[in-house]
Coordinates of C-alpha atoms and ligand atoms in Angstrom, one line a residue:
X1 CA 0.0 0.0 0.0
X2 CA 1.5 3.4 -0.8
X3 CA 0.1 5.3 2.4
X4 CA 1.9 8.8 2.1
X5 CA 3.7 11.6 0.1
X6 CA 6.8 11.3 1.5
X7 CA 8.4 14.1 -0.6
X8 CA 8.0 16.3 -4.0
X9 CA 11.0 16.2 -6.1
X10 CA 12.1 19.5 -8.4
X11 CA 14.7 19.6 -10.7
X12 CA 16.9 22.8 -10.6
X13 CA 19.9 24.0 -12.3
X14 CA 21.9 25.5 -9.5
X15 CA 21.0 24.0 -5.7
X16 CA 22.5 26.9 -3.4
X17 CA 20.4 29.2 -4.8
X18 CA 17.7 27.3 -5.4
X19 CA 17.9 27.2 -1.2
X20 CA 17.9 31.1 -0.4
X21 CA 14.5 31.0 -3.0
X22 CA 12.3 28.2 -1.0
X23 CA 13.7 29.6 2.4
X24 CA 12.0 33.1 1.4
X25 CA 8.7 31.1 0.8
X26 CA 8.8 28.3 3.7
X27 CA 11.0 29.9 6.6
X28 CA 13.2 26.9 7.0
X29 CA 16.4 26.5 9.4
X30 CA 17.3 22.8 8.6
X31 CA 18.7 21.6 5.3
X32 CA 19.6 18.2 4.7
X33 CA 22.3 18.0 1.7
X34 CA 23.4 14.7 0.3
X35 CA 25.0 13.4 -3.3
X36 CA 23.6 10.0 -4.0
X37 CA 26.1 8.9 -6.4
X38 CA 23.9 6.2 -8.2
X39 CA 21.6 8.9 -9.2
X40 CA 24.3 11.2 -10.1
X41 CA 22.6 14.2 -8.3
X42 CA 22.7 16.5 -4.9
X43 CA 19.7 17.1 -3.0
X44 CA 19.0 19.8 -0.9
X45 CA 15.3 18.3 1.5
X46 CA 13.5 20.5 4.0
X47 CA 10.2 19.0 5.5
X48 CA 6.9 21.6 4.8
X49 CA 4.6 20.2 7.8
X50 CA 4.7 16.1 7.0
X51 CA 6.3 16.6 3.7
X52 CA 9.4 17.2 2.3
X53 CA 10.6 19.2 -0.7
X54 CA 14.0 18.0 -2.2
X55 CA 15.4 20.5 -4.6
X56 CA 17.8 17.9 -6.7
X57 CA 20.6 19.3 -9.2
X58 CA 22.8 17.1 -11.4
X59 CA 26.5 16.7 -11.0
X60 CA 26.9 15.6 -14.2
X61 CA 25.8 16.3 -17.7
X62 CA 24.7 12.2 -17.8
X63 CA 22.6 12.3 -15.1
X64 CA 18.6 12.1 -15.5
X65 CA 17.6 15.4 -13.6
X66 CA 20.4 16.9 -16.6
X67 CA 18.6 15.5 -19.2
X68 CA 15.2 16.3 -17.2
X69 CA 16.1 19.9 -17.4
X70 CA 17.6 19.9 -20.8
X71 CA 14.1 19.0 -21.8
X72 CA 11.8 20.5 -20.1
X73 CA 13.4 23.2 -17.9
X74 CA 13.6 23.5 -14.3
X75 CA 10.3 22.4 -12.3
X76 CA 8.5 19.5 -10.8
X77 CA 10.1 16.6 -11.1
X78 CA 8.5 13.8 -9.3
X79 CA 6.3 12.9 -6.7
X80 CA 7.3 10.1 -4.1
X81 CA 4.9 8.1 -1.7
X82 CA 6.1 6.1 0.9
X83 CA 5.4 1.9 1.4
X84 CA 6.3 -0.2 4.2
X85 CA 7.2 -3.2 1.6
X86 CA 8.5 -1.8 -1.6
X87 CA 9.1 -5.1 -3.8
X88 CA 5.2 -6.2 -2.5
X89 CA 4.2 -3.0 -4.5
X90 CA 6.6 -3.3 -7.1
X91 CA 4.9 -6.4 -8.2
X92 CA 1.5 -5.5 -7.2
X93 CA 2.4 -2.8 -10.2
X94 CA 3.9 -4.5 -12.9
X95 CA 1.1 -6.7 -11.8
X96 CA -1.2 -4.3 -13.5
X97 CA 0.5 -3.5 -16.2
X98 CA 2.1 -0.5 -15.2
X99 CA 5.9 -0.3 -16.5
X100 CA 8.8 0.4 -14.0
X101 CA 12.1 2.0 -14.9
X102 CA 13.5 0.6 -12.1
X103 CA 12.2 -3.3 -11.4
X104 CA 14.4 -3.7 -8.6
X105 CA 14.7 -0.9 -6.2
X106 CA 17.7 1.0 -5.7
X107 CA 19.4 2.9 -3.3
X108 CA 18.2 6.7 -2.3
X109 CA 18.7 9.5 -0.2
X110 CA 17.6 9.6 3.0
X111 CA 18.4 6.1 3.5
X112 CA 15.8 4.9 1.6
X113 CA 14.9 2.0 -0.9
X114 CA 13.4 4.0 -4.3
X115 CA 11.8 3.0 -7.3
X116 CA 10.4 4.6 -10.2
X117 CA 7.7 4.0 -12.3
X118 CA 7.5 5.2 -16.4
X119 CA 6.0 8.1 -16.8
X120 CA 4.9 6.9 -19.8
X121 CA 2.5 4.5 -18.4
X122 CA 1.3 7.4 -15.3
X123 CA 0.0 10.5 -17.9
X124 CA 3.6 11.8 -17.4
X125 CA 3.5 12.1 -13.9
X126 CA 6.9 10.7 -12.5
X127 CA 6.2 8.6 -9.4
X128 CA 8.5 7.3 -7.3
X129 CA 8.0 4.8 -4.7
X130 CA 10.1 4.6 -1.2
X131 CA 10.8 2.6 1.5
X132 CA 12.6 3.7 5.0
X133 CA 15.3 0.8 5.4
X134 CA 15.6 -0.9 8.8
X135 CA 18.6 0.1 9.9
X136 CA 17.9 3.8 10.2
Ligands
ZN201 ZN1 12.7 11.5 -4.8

């Protein structure tokens, strides 16, 4: 069962300023930074009441949030809700015909197990789907 939004995801070119703009609109003191090397990008997360916002900028012209921008410009990027059993749902998805960019889940910020389904098969909505690991 996905049972939250756990956080919004938006692509943007250059991440420290992209900071001073959302901490005019949301008043926050805590930022969590982190590069997640499999994903090729750094995230900048700050939690808005139960959700978080993750401003994520590429390190490298290869990486999907490059290409993402290259595209379509800097914006909303994905949406991610939260499961307590990520490979149940995984299959319960491809179960019903949904297509999945990435079948087995890999490794996110936050300590977290992700996955991704094709926007193709969602009306171009980018979801992602996480799990908290154990070990937190
Ligand atoms: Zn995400």
């Amino acid at each position: 069962m996905l049972k939250s939004i756990n956080h919004i995801g938006i692509a943007v070119k250059y991440l420290d300023e992209s900071i001073e703009t959302f901490r005019k609109i949301f008043q926050f003191d805590d930022v969590h930074r982190e590069i997640v090397e499999e994903q090729k990008v750094e995230i900048a997360t700050f939690k808005v009441g139960d959700v978080m916002l993750e401003l994520t900028s590429a390190t490298d012209e290869s990486s999907p949030i490059a290409k993402f921008i290259s595209k379509k410009g800097e914006g909303i990027h994905h949406i991610a809700f939260e499961t307590d059993d990520i490979k149940k749902e995984l299959e319960r998805l491809s179960g019903n015909d949904l297509k999945l960019i990435n079948p087995v889940p890999a490794e996110g910020a936050h300590n977290m197990l992700i996955a991704f389904l094709h926007p193709k098969s969602t009306n171009g909505v980018l979801v992602e789907i996480c799990e908290k690991k154990e070990d937190n």
